Short mmCIF file of C-alpha atoms in Angstrom, two decimals:
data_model
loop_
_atom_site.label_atom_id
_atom_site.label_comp_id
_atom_site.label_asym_id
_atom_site.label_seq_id
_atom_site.Cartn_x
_atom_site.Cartn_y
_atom_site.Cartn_z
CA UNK A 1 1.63 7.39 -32.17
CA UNK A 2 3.23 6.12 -28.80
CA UNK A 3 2.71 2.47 -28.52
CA UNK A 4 3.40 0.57 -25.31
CA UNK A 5 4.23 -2.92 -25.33
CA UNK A 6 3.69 -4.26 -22.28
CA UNK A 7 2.61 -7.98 -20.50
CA UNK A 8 -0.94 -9.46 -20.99
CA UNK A 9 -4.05 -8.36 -19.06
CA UNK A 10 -4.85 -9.59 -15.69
CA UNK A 11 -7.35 -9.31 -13.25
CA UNK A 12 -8.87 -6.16 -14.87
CA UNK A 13 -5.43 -4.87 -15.01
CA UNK A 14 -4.22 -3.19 -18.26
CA UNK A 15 -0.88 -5.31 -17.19
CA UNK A 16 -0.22 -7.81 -14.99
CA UNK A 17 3.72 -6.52 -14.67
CA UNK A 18 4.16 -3.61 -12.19
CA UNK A 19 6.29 -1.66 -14.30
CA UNK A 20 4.51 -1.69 -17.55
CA UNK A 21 1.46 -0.84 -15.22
CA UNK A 22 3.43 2.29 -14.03
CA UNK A 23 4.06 3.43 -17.45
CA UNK A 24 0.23 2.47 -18.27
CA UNK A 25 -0.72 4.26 -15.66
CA UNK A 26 1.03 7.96 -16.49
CA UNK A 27 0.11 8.11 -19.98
CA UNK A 28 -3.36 7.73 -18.42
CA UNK A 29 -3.12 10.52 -15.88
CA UNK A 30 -1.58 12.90 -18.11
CA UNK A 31 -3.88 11.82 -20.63
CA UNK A 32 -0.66 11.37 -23.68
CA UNK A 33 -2.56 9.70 -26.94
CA UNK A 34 -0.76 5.94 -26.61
CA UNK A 35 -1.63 2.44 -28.05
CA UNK A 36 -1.48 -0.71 -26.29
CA UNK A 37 0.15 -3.79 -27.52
CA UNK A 38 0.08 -7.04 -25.05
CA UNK A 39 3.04 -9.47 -25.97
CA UNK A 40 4.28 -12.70 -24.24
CA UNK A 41 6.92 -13.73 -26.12
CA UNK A 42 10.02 -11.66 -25.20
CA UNK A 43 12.11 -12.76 -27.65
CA UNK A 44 12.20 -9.67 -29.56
CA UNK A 45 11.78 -7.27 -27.54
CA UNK A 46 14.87 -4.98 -26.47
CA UNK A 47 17.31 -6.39 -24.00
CA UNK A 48 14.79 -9.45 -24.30
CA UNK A 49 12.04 -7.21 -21.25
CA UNK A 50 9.07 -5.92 -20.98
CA UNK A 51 7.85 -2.93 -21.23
CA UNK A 52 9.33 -0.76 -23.46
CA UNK A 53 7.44 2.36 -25.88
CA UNK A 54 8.22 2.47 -29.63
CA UNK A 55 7.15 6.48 -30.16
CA UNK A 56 7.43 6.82 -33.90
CA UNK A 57 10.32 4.50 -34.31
CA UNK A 58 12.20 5.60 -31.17
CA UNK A 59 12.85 2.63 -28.72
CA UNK A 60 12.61 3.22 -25.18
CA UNK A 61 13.46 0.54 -22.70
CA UNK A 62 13.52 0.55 -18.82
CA UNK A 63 10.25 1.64 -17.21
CA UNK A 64 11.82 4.75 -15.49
CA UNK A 65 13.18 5.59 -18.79
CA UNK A 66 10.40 5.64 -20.07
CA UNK A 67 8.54 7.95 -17.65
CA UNK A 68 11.58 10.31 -17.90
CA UNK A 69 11.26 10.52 -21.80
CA UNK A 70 7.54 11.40 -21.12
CA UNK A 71 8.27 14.00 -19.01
CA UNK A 72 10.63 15.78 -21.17
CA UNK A 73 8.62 15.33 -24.36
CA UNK A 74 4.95 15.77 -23.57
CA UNK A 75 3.74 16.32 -19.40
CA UNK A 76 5.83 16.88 -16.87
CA UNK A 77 3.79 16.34 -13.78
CA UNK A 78 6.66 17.06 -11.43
CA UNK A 79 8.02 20.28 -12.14
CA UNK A 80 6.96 22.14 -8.51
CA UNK A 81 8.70 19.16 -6.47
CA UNK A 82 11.51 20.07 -4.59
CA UNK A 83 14.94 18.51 -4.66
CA UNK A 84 14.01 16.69 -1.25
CA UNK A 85 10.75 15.29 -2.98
CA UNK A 86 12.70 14.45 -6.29
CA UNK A 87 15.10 12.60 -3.76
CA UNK A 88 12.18 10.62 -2.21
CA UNK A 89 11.04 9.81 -5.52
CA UNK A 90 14.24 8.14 -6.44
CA UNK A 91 14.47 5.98 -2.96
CA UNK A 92 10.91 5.01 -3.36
CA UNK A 93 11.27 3.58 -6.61
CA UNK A 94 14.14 1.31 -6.50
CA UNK A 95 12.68 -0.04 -3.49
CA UNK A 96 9.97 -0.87 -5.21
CA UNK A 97 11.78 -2.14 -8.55
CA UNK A 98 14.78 -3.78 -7.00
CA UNK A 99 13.13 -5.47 -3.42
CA UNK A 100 9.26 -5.00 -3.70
CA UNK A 101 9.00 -6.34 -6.94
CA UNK A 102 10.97 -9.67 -6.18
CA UNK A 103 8.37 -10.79 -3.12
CA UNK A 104 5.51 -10.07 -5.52
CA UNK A 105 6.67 -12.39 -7.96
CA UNK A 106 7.89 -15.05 -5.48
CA UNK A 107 4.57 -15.25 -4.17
CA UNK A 108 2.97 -15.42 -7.69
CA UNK A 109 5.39 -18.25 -8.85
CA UNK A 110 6.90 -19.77 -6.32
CA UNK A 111 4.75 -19.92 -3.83
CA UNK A 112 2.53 -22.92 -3.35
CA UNK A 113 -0.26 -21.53 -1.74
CA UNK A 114 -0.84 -18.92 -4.68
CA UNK A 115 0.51 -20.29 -7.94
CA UNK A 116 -2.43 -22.72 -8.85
CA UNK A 117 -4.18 -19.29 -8.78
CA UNK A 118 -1.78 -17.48 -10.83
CA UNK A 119 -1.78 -20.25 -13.20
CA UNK A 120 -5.37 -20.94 -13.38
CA UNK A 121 -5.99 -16.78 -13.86
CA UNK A 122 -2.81 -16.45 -16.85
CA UNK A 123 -4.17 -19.32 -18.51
CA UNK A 124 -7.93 -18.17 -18.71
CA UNK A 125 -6.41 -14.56 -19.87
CA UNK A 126 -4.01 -16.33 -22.45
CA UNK A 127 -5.71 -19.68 -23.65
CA UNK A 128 -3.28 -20.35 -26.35
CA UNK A 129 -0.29 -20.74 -23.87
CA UNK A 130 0.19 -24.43 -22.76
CA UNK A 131 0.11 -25.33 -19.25
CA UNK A 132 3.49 -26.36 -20.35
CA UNK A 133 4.91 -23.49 -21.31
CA UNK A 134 3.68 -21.55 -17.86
CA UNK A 135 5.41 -24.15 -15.77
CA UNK A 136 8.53 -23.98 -17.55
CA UNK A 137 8.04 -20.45 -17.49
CA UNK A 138 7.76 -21.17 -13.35
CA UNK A 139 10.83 -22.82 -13.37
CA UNK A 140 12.96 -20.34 -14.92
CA UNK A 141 11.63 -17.69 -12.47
CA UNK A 142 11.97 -20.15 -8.74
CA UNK A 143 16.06 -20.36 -11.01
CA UNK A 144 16.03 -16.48 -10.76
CA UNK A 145 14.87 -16.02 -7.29
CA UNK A 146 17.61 -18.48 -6.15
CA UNK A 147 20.33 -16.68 -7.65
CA UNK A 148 18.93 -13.29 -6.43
CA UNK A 149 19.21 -14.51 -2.89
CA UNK A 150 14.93 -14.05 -1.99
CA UNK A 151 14.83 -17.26 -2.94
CA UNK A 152 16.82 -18.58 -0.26
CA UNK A 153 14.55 -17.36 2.54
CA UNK A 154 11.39 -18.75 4.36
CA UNK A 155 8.15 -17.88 2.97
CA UNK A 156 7.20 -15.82 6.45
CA UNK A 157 10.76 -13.97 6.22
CA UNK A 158 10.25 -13.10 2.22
CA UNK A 159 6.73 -11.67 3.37
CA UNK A 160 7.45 -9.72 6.02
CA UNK A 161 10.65 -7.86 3.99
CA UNK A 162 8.00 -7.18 1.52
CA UNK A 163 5.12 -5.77 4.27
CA UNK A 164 8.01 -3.50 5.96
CA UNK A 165 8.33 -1.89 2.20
CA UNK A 166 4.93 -1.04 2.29
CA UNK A 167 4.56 0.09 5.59
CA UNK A 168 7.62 2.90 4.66
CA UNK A 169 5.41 4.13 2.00
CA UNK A 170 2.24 4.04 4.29
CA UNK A 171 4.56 5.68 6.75
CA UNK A 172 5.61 8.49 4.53
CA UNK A 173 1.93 8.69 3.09
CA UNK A 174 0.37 9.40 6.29
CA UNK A 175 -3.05 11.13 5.65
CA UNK A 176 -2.19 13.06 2.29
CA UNK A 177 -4.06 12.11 -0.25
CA UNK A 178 -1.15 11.30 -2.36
CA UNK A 179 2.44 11.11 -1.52
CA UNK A 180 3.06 14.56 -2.04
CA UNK A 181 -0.24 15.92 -0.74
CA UNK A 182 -3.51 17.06 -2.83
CA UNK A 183 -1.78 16.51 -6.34
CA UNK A 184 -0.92 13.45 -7.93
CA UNK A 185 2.96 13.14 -8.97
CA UNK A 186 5.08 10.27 -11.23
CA UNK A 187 5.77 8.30 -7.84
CA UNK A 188 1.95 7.57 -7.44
CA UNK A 189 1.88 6.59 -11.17
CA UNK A 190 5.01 4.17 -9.87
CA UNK A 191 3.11 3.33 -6.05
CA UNK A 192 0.14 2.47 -8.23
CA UNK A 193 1.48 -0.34 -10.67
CA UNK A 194 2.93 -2.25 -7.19
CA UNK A 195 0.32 -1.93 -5.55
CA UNK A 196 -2.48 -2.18 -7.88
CA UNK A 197 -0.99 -5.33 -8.76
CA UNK A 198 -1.38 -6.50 -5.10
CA UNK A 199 -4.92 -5.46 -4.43
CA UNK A 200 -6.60 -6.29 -7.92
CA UNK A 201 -5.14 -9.76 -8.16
CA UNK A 202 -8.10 -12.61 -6.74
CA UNK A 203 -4.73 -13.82 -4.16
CA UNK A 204 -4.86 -13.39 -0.83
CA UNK A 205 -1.41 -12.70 -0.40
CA UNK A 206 -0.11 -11.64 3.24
CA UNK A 207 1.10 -8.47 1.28
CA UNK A 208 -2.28 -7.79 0.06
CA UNK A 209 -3.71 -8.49 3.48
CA UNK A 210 -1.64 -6.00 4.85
CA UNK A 211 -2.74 -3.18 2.40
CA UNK A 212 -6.46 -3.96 2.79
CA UNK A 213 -6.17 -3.56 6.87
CA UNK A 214 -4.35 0.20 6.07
CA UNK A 215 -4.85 3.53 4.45
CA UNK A 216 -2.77 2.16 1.20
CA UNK A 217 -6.19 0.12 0.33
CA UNK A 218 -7.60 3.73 -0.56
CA UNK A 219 -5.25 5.69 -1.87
CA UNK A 220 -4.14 2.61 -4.65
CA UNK A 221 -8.31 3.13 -4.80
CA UNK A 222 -7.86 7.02 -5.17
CA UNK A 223 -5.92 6.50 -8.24
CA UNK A 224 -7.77 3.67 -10.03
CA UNK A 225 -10.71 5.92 -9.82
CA UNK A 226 -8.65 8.44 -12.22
CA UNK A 227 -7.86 5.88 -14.74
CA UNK A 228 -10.06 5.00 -17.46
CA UNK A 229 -10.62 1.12 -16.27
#
């Protein structure tokens, strides 16, 4: 039995982390028999992150790792791409893990406007963590973005970085249904747990604002309606 271990619930969301929603979100789609197991404390995990699969004993850590290790063990749902598509893929997703991800959580824990929201949300989902222990949490994180440099920046400027990611997936989306056209491929599965964890969350966030006024508001739609959630 595959078992995920991934962040707490949030908003509906099976995680509240975009890349333990990606992995969610392919085992769903390609329908692999997987259990569940929402953690907080890090401490133990590999490399001290989250998510990461234990499938009968075998650690897996790093989300792409993960989906790779899927695909060569049970589904591969991206055998037909070609080499240009496989090179999209790969361009796509460390924008979204290395730049995307980054103004998400600033605007989660940093920001002003949106953390008492956060906050409130995390601590109605997790009762038995101290309002404490989320704001030291908070600090650790505003530490992080410092040192990664988004930090640094003015809210408007760390926004609009994050909208212009968004718009090069809209732009390379166009009118397909997915990104690839009628069928649904690992870098939806990836699209998905960013921007699932955009629209779903109760934060009006300038990024989600942007995705509700475009075409990305119904394809992140599209594939919600093939999950079971």
């Amino acid at each position: 039995m595959i078992i995920l271990y991934s962040y707490p619930e949030l908003f509906g969301l099976p995680d509240n982390n975009p890349f333990g929603l990606k992995v969610d979100t392919f085992l769903r789609l390609t329908h692999i028999n997987y259990q569940q197991e929402h953690i907080v404390n890090i401490q133990n995990a590999p490399r001290g992150q989250l998510p990461y699969l234990d499938d009968a004993g075998q650690i897996i850590t790093d989300s792409n790792n993960m989906l790779h290790y899927l695909q060569q063990k049970y589904v591969n749902i991206d055998l037909k791409l070609t080499e240009k598509q496989r090179n999209l893929h790969f361009l796509i997703t460390r924008m979204l893990d290395n730049h995307l991800y980054w103004v998400m959580s600033y605007s989660r824990w940093q920001d002003d406007q949106f953390w008492p929201l956060f906050k409130a949300e995390f601590l109605k989902q997790l009762p038995e963590l101290s309002e404490t222990s989320l704001e030291q949490i908070r600090k650790y994180n505003i530490e992080k973005y410092h040192y990664q440099g988004i930090g640094r920046y003015f809210p408007k400027d760390i926004y609009q970085s994050g909208i212009d990611d968004l718009q090069a997936i809209l732009h390379i989306l166009e009118d397909k249904e997915f990104i690839f056209g009628s069928s649904i491929h690992t870098l939806d599965a990836c699209c998905y747990g960013f921007l699932a964890n955009i629209v779903y969350l109760n934060i009006e966030t300038p990024l989600k604002e942007f995705i509700l006024d475009t075409p990305l508001k119904n394809y992140t739609h599209r594939i919600r309606a093939l999950l079971n959630y």
